[in-house]
Amino acid sequence: MTTADPAVLASLPVTRPRTEIITAGPGWQSVALPRKARHVRGLDSAVSALMHAVSS
């Protein structure tokens, strides 16, 4: 059973500046994410994604 719900991500409002939506954890691996979200597979990828988000 997975608790990952892509409808929750899709329902987030559009903001300016754009919000980075990053998912992590095994529940998200097999879920079709909305275009505005991306999945990271490990801590190093998560740190890189966050660093990129705060520097852009």
PDB file of N, CA, C and O in Angstrom:
ATOM      1  N   MET A   1       0.850  -1.188   0.000  1.00  0.00           N
ATOM      2  CA  MET A   1       0.000   0.000   0.000  1.00  0.00           C
ATOM      3  C   MET A   1       0.888   1.240   0.000  1.00  0.00           C
ATOM      4  O   MET A   1       1.843   1.345   0.738  1.00  0.00           O
ATOM      5  N   THR A   2       0.541   2.184  -0.833  1.00  0.00           N
ATOM      6  CA  THR A   2       1.300   3.433  -0.903  1.00  0.00           C
ATOM      7  C   THR A   2       0.460   4.591  -0.373  1.00  0.00           C
ATOM      8  O   THR A   2      -0.760   4.586  -0.499  1.00  0.00           O
ATOM      9  N   THR A   3       1.119   5.542   0.222  1.00  0.00           N
ATOM     10  CA  THR A   3       0.416   6.737   0.693  1.00  0.00           C
ATOM     11  C   THR A   3       0.690   7.927  -0.214  1.00  0.00           C
ATOM     12  O   THR A   3       0.209   9.021   0.033  1.00  0.00           O
ATOM     13  N   ALA A   4       1.469   7.718  -1.259  1.00  0.00           N
ATOM     14  CA  ALA A   4       1.780   8.793  -2.203  1.00  0.00           C
ATOM     15  C   ALA A   4       0.529   9.118  -3.016  1.00  0.00           C
ATOM     16  O   ALA A   4      -0.059   8.247  -3.634  1.00  0.00           O
ATOM     17  N   ASP A   5       0.121  10.375  -3.005  1.00  0.00           N
ATOM     18  CA  ASP A   5      -1.086  10.794  -3.721  1.00  0.00           C
ATOM     19  C   ASP A   5      -0.740  11.957  -4.637  1.00  0.00           C
ATOM     20  O   ASP A   5      -0.623  13.100  -4.176  1.00  0.00           O
ATOM     21  N   PRO A   6      -0.574  11.711  -5.936  1.00  0.00           N
ATOM     22  CA  PRO A   6      -0.213  12.778  -6.851  1.00  0.00           C
ATOM     23  C   PRO A   6      -1.285  13.864  -6.971  1.00  0.00           C
ATOM     24  O   PRO A   6      -0.986  14.989  -7.350  1.00  0.00           O
ATOM     25  N   ALA A   7      -2.518  13.561  -6.607  1.00  0.00           N
ATOM     26  CA  ALA A   7      -3.587  14.572  -6.655  1.00  0.00           C
ATOM     27  C   ALA A   7      -3.291  15.716  -5.683  1.00  0.00           C
ATOM     28  O   ALA A   7      -3.626  16.866  -5.950  1.00  0.00           O
ATOM     29  N   VAL A   8      -2.647  15.390  -4.572  1.00  0.00           N
ATOM     30  CA  VAL A   8      -2.281  16.432  -3.601  1.00  0.00           C
ATOM     31  C   VAL A   8      -1.285  17.397  -4.234  1.00  0.00           C
ATOM     32  O   VAL A   8      -1.403  18.625  -4.103  1.00  0.00           O
ATOM     33  N   LEU A   9      -0.308  16.869  -4.954  1.00  0.00           N
ATOM     34  CA  LEU A   9       0.685  17.723  -5.613  1.00  0.00           C
ATOM     35  C   LEU A   9       0.057  18.549  -6.726  1.00  0.00           C
ATOM     36  O   LEU A   9       0.359  19.734  -6.878  1.00  0.00           O
ATOM     37  N   ALA A  10      -0.819  17.918  -7.494  1.00  0.00           N
ATOM     38  CA  ALA A  10      -1.472  18.620  -8.603  1.00  0.00           C
ATOM     39  C   ALA A  10      -2.369  19.749  -8.112  1.00  0.00           C
ATOM     40  O   ALA A  10      -2.575  20.737  -8.814  1.00  0.00           O
ATOM     41  N   SER A  11      -2.873  19.633  -6.893  1.00  0.00           N
ATOM     42  CA  SER A  11      -3.789  20.648  -6.376  1.00  0.00           C
ATOM     43  C   SER A  11      -3.068  21.847  -5.744  1.00  0.00           C
ATOM     44  O   SER A  11      -3.725  22.825  -5.380  1.00  0.00           O
ATOM     45  N   LEU A  12      -1.754  21.783  -5.619  1.00  0.00           N
ATOM     46  CA  LEU A  12      -1.029  22.921  -5.052  1.00  0.00           C
ATOM     47  C   LEU A  12      -1.151  24.124  -5.977  1.00  0.00           C
ATOM     48  O   LEU A  12      -1.093  23.978  -7.207  1.00  0.00           O
ATOM     49  N   PRO A  13      -1.298  25.314  -5.416  1.00  0.00           N
ATOM     50  CA  PRO A  13      -1.484  26.491  -6.258  1.00  0.00           C
ATOM     51  C   PRO A  13      -0.224  26.862  -7.032  1.00  0.00           C
ATOM     52  O   PRO A  13       0.895  26.571  -6.599  1.00  0.00           O
ATOM     53  N   VAL A  14      -0.404  27.495  -8.158  1.00  0.00           N
ATOM     54  CA  VAL A  14       0.704  28.039  -8.930  1.00  0.00           C
ATOM     55  C   VAL A  14       1.153  29.316  -8.231  1.00  0.00           C
ATOM     56  O   VAL A  14       0.324  30.151  -7.848  1.00  0.00           O
ATOM     57  N   THR A  15       2.450  29.450  -8.031  1.00  0.00           N
ATOM     58  CA  THR A  15       2.978  30.619  -7.328  1.00  0.00           C
ATOM     59  C   THR A  15       4.040  31.311  -8.170  1.00  0.00           C
ATOM     60  O   THR A  15       4.601  30.729  -9.091  1.00  0.00           O
ATOM     61  N   ARG A  16       4.297  32.556  -7.829  1.00  0.00           N
ATOM     62  CA  ARG A  16       5.404  33.317  -8.419  1.00  0.00           C
ATOM     63  C   ARG A  16       6.230  33.872  -7.292  1.00  0.00           C
ATOM     64  O   ARG A  16       5.679  34.556  -6.435  1.00  0.00           O
ATOM     65  N   PRO A  17       7.480  33.587  -7.195  1.00  0.00           N
ATOM     66  CA  PRO A  17       8.230  32.728  -8.104  1.00  0.00           C
ATOM     67  C   PRO A  17       7.761  31.281  -7.990  1.00  0.00           C
ATOM     68  O   PRO A  17       7.108  30.895  -7.016  1.00  0.00           O
ATOM     69  N   ARG A  18       8.123  30.513  -8.990  1.00  0.00           N
ATOM     70  CA  ARG A  18       7.693  29.126  -9.088  1.00  0.00           C
ATOM     71  C   ARG A  18       8.172  28.313  -7.890  1.00  0.00           C
ATOM     72  O   ARG A  18       9.286  28.485  -7.413  1.00  0.00           O
ATOM     73  N   THR A  19       7.331  27.442  -7.410  1.00  0.00           N
ATOM     74  CA  THR A  19       7.657  26.549  -6.302  1.00  0.00           C
ATOM     75  C   THR A  19       8.263  25.260  -6.842  1.00  0.00           C
ATOM     76  O   THR A  19       7.767  24.715  -7.824  1.00  0.00           O
ATOM     77  N   GLU A  20       9.314  24.792  -6.208  1.00  0.00           N
ATOM     78  CA  GLU A  20       9.893  23.489  -6.553  1.00  0.00           C
ATOM     79  C   GLU A  20       9.164  22.421  -5.749  1.00  0.00           C
ATOM     80  O   GLU A  20       9.072  22.516  -4.526  1.00  0.00           O
ATOM     81  N   ILE A  21       8.641  21.418  -6.409  1.00  0.00           N
ATOM     82  CA  ILE A  21       7.985  20.305  -5.730  1.00  0.00           C
ATOM     83  C   ILE A  21       8.857  19.077  -5.937  1.00  0.00           C
ATOM     84  O   ILE A  21       9.058  18.622  -7.064  1.00  0.00           O
ATOM     85  N   ILE A  22       9.385  18.574  -4.839  1.00  0.00           N
ATOM     86  CA  ILE A  22      10.304  17.443  -4.878  1.00  0.00           C
ATOM     87  C   ILE A  22       9.747  16.343  -3.981  1.00  0.00           C
ATOM     88  O   ILE A  22       9.435  16.593  -2.821  1.00  0.00           O
ATOM     89  N   THR A  23       9.619  15.150  -4.537  1.00  0.00           N
ATOM     90  CA  THR A  23       9.159  14.018  -3.743  1.00  0.00           C
ATOM     91  C   THR A  23      10.341  13.099  -3.445  1.00  0.00           C
ATOM     92  O   THR A  23      11.312  13.061  -4.183  1.00  0.00           O
ATOM     93  N   ALA A  24      10.238  12.367  -2.358  1.00  0.00           N
ATOM     94  CA  ALA A  24      11.282  11.415  -1.985  1.00  0.00           C
ATOM     95  C   ALA A  24      10.634  10.259  -1.241  1.00  0.00           C
ATOM     96  O   ALA A  24       9.550  10.403  -0.677  1.00  0.00           O
ATOM     97  N   GLY A  25      11.300   9.144  -1.255  1.00  0.00           N
ATOM     98  CA  GLY A  25      10.801   7.982  -0.537  1.00  0.00           C
ATOM     99  C   GLY A  25      10.238   6.944  -1.478  1.00  0.00           C
ATOM    100  O   GLY A  25       9.854   7.241  -2.612  1.00  0.00           O
ATOM    101  N   PRO A  26      10.180   5.717  -1.013  1.00  0.00           N
ATOM    102  CA  PRO A  26       9.777   4.610  -1.879  1.00  0.00           C
ATOM    103  C   PRO A  26       8.324   4.661  -2.349  1.00  0.00           C
ATOM    104  O   PRO A  26       8.002   4.114  -3.395  1.00  0.00           O
ATOM    105  N   GLY A  27       7.465   5.334  -1.639  1.00  0.00           N
ATOM    106  CA  GLY A  27       6.065   5.403  -2.051  1.00  0.00           C
ATOM    107  C   GLY A  27       5.839   6.176  -3.338  1.00  0.00           C
ATOM    108  O   GLY A  27       4.851   5.964  -4.036  1.00  0.00           O
ATOM    109  N   TRP A  28       6.773   7.056  -3.696  1.00  0.00           N
ATOM    110  CA  TRP A  28       6.624   7.898  -4.880  1.00  0.00           C
ATOM    111  C   TRP A  28       7.261   7.296  -6.127  1.00  0.00           C
ATOM    112  O   TRP A  28       7.055   7.796  -7.224  1.00  0.00           O
ATOM    113  N   GLN A  29       8.031   6.238  -5.996  1.00  0.00           N
ATOM    114  CA  GLN A  29       8.790   5.697  -7.133  1.00  0.00           C
ATOM    115  C   GLN A  29       7.918   5.232  -8.288  1.00  0.00           C
ATOM    116  O   GLN A  29       8.285   5.401  -9.444  1.00  0.00           O
ATOM    117  N   SER A  30       6.789   4.655  -8.002  1.00  0.00           N
ATOM    118  CA  SER A  30       5.948   4.108  -9.073  1.00  0.00           C
ATOM    119  C   SER A  30       4.719   4.960  -9.362  1.00  0.00           C
ATOM    120  O   SER A  30       3.805   4.514 -10.040  1.00  0.00           O
ATOM    121  N   VAL A  31       4.710   6.190  -8.865  1.00  0.00           N
ATOM    122  CA  VAL A  31       3.561   7.082  -9.040  1.00  0.00           C
ATOM    123  C   VAL A  31       3.836   8.047 -10.194  1.00  0.00           C
ATOM    124  O   VAL A  31       4.926   8.603 -10.302  1.00  0.00           O
ATOM    125  N   ALA A  32       2.851   8.247 -11.054  1.00  0.00           N
ATOM    126  CA  ALA A  32       2.963   9.246 -12.117  1.00  0.00           C
ATOM    127  C   ALA A  32       2.788  10.623 -11.493  1.00  0.00           C
ATOM    128  O   ALA A  32       1.716  10.951 -10.986  1.00  0.00           O
ATOM    129  N   LEU A  33       3.854  11.402 -11.510  1.00  0.00           N
ATOM    130  CA  LEU A  33       3.830  12.729 -10.886  1.00  0.00           C
ATOM    131  C   LEU A  33       3.324  13.782 -11.854  1.00  0.00           C
ATOM    132  O   LEU A  33       3.507  13.655 -13.069  1.00  0.00           O
ATOM    133  N   PRO A  34       2.738  14.856 -11.335  1.00  0.00           N
ATOM    134  CA  PRO A  34       2.385  15.982 -12.194  1.00  0.00           C
ATOM    135  C   PRO A  34       3.661  16.574 -12.795  1.00  0.00           C
ATOM    136  O   PRO A  34       4.755  16.407 -12.250  1.00  0.00           O
ATOM    137  N   ARG A  35       3.546  17.275 -13.900  1.00  0.00           N
ATOM    138  CA  ARG A  35       4.715  17.859 -14.573  1.00  0.00           C
ATOM    139  C   ARG A  35       5.507  18.788 -13.682  1.00  0.00           C
ATOM    140  O   ARG A  35       6.707  18.946 -13.846  1.00  0.00           O
ATOM    141  N   LYS A  36       4.851  19.436 -12.726  1.00  0.00           N
ATOM    142  CA  LYS A  36       5.542  20.404 -11.876  1.00  0.00           C
ATOM    143  C   LYS A  36       6.297  19.761 -10.707  1.00  0.00           C
ATOM    144  O   LYS A  36       6.904  20.457  -9.912  1.00  0.00           O
ATOM    145  N   ALA A  37       6.281  18.429 -10.620  1.00  0.00           N
ATOM    146  CA  ALA A  37       6.953  17.733  -9.519  1.00  0.00           C
ATOM    147  C   ALA A  37       8.020  16.795 -10.068  1.00  0.00           C
ATOM    148  O   ALA A  37       7.938  16.345 -11.204  1.00  0.00           O
ATOM    149  N   ARG A  38       9.021  16.517  -9.235  1.00  0.00           N
ATOM    150  CA  ARG A  38      10.021  15.531  -9.612  1.00  0.00           C
ATOM    151  C   ARG A  38      10.407  14.702  -8.399  1.00  0.00           C
ATOM    152  O   ARG A  38      10.273  15.153  -7.258  1.00  0.00           O
ATOM    153  N   HIS A  39      10.869  13.510  -8.672  1.00  0.00           N
ATOM    154  CA  HIS A  39      11.214  12.558  -7.624  1.00  0.00           C
ATOM    155  C   HIS A  39      12.728  12.456  -7.509  1.00  0.00           C
ATOM    156  O   HIS A  39      13.423  12.402  -8.517  1.00  0.00           O
ATOM    157  N   VAL A  40      13.230  12.426  -6.292  1.00  0.00           N
ATOM    158  CA  VAL A  40      14.645  12.167  -6.056  1.00  0.00           C
ATOM    159  C   VAL A  40      14.768  10.808  -5.376  1.00  0.00           C
ATOM    160  O   VAL A  40      13.911  10.406  -4.608  1.00  0.00           O
ATOM    161  N   ARG A  41      15.846  10.110  -5.665  1.00  0.00           N
ATOM    162  CA  ARG A  41      15.989   8.730  -5.200  1.00  0.00           C
ATOM    163  C   ARG A  41      16.909   8.566  -3.999  1.00  0.00           C
ATOM    164  O   ARG A  41      16.971   7.498  -3.422  1.00  0.00           O
ATOM    165  N   GLY A  42      17.622   9.598  -3.616  1.00  0.00           N
ATOM    166  CA  GLY A  42      18.523   9.452  -2.484  1.00  0.00           C
ATOM    167  C   GLY A  42      18.844  10.789  -1.857  1.00  0.00           C
ATOM    168  O   GLY A  42      18.473  11.847  -2.373  1.00  0.00           O
ATOM    169  N   LEU A  43      19.561  10.736  -0.746  1.00  0.00           N
ATOM    170  CA  LEU A  43      19.891  11.953  -0.016  1.00  0.00           C
ATOM    171  C   LEU A  43      20.745  12.896  -0.853  1.00  0.00           C
ATOM    172  O   LEU A  43      20.506  14.103  -0.860  1.00  0.00           O
ATOM    173  N   ASP A  44      21.717  12.364  -1.589  1.00  0.00           N
ATOM    174  CA  ASP A  44      22.562  13.230  -2.405  1.00  0.00           C
ATOM    175  C   ASP A  44      21.757  13.947  -3.479  1.00  0.00           C
ATOM    176  O   ASP A  44      21.945  15.136  -3.736  1.00  0.00           O
ATOM    177  N   SER A  45      20.802  13.239  -4.093  1.00  0.00           N
ATOM    178  CA  SER A  45      19.927  13.861  -5.095  1.00  0.00           C
ATOM    179  C   SER A  45      19.011  14.901  -4.457  1.00  0.00           C
ATOM    180  O   SER A  45      18.741  15.945  -5.052  1.00  0.00           O
ATOM    181  N   ALA A  46      18.530  14.622  -3.266  1.00  0.00           N
ATOM    182  CA  ALA A  46      17.655  15.561  -2.560  1.00  0.00           C
ATOM    183  C   ALA A  46      18.408  16.837  -2.210  1.00  0.00           C
ATOM    184  O   ALA A  46      17.894  17.946  -2.418  1.00  0.00           O
ATOM    185  N   VAL A  47      19.618  16.699  -1.708  1.00  0.00           N
ATOM    186  CA  VAL A  47      20.427  17.877  -1.370  1.00  0.00           C
ATOM    187  C   VAL A  47      20.723  18.691  -2.625  1.00  0.00           C
ATOM    188  O   VAL A  47      20.592  19.918  -2.626  1.00  0.00           O
ATOM    189  N   SER A  48      21.083  18.034  -3.702  1.00  0.00           N
ATOM    190  CA  SER A  48      21.359  18.737  -4.961  1.00  0.00           C
ATOM    191  C   SER A  48      20.121  19.481  -5.462  1.00  0.00           C
ATOM    192  O   SER A  48      20.205  20.625  -5.899  1.00  0.00           O
ATOM    193  N   ALA A  49      18.963  18.821  -5.390  1.00  0.00           N
ATOM    194  CA  ALA A  49      17.724  19.455  -5.845  1.00  0.00           C
ATOM    195  C   ALA A  49      17.385  20.666  -4.988  1.00  0.00           C
ATOM    196  O   ALA A  49      16.963  21.713  -5.510  1.00  0.00           O
ATOM    197  N   LEU A  50      17.571  20.553  -3.688  1.00  0.00           N
ATOM    198  CA  LEU A  50      17.282  21.686  -2.801  1.00  0.00           C
ATOM    199  C   LEU A  50      18.261  22.831  -3.022  1.00  0.00           C
ATOM    200  O   LEU A  50      17.868  23.996  -3.032  1.00  0.00           O
ATOM    201  N   MET A  51      19.528  22.503  -3.200  1.00  0.00           N
ATOM    202  CA  MET A  51      20.528  23.541  -3.458  1.00  0.00           C
ATOM    203  C   MET A  51      20.217  24.276  -4.755  1.00  0.00           C
ATOM    204  O   MET A  51      20.332  25.493  -4.839  1.00  0.00           O
ATOM    205  N   HIS A  52      19.811  23.530  -5.771  1.00  0.00           N
ATOM    206  CA  HIS A  52      19.449  24.157  -7.041  1.00  0.00           C
ATOM    207  C   HIS A  52      18.219  25.044  -6.871  1.00  0.00           C
ATOM    208  O   HIS A  52      18.155  26.137  -7.419  1.00  0.00           O
ATOM    209  N   ALA A  53      17.248  24.579  -6.086  1.00  0.00           N
ATOM    210  CA  ALA A  53      16.012  25.339  -5.891  1.00  0.00           C
ATOM    211  C   ALA A  53      16.268  26.665  -5.182  1.00  0.00           C
ATOM    212  O   ALA A  53      15.696  27.688  -5.540  1.00  0.00           O
ATOM    213  N   VAL A  54      17.129  26.666  -4.189  1.00  0.00           N
ATOM    214  CA  VAL A  54      17.351  27.905  -3.442  1.00  0.00           C
ATOM    215  C   VAL A  54      18.329  28.845  -4.137  1.00  0.00           C
ATOM    216  O   VAL A  54      18.373  30.024  -3.812  1.00  0.00           O
ATOM    217  N   SER A  55      19.093  28.328  -5.106  1.00  0.00           N
ATOM    218  CA  SER A  55      20.059  29.194  -5.799  1.00  0.00           C
ATOM    219  C   SER A  55      19.515  29.753  -7.101  1.00  0.00           C
ATOM    220  O   SER A  55      20.148  30.588  -7.719  1.00  0.00           O
ATOM    221  N   SER A  56      18.335  29.296  -7.543  1.00  0.00           N
ATOM    222  CA  SER A  56      17.809  29.816  -8.816  1.00  0.00           C
ATOM    223  C   SER A  56      16.750  30.864  -8.590  1.00  0.00           C
ATOM    224  O   SER A  56      16.369  31.228  -7.583  1.00  0.00           O
TER     225      SER A  56
END
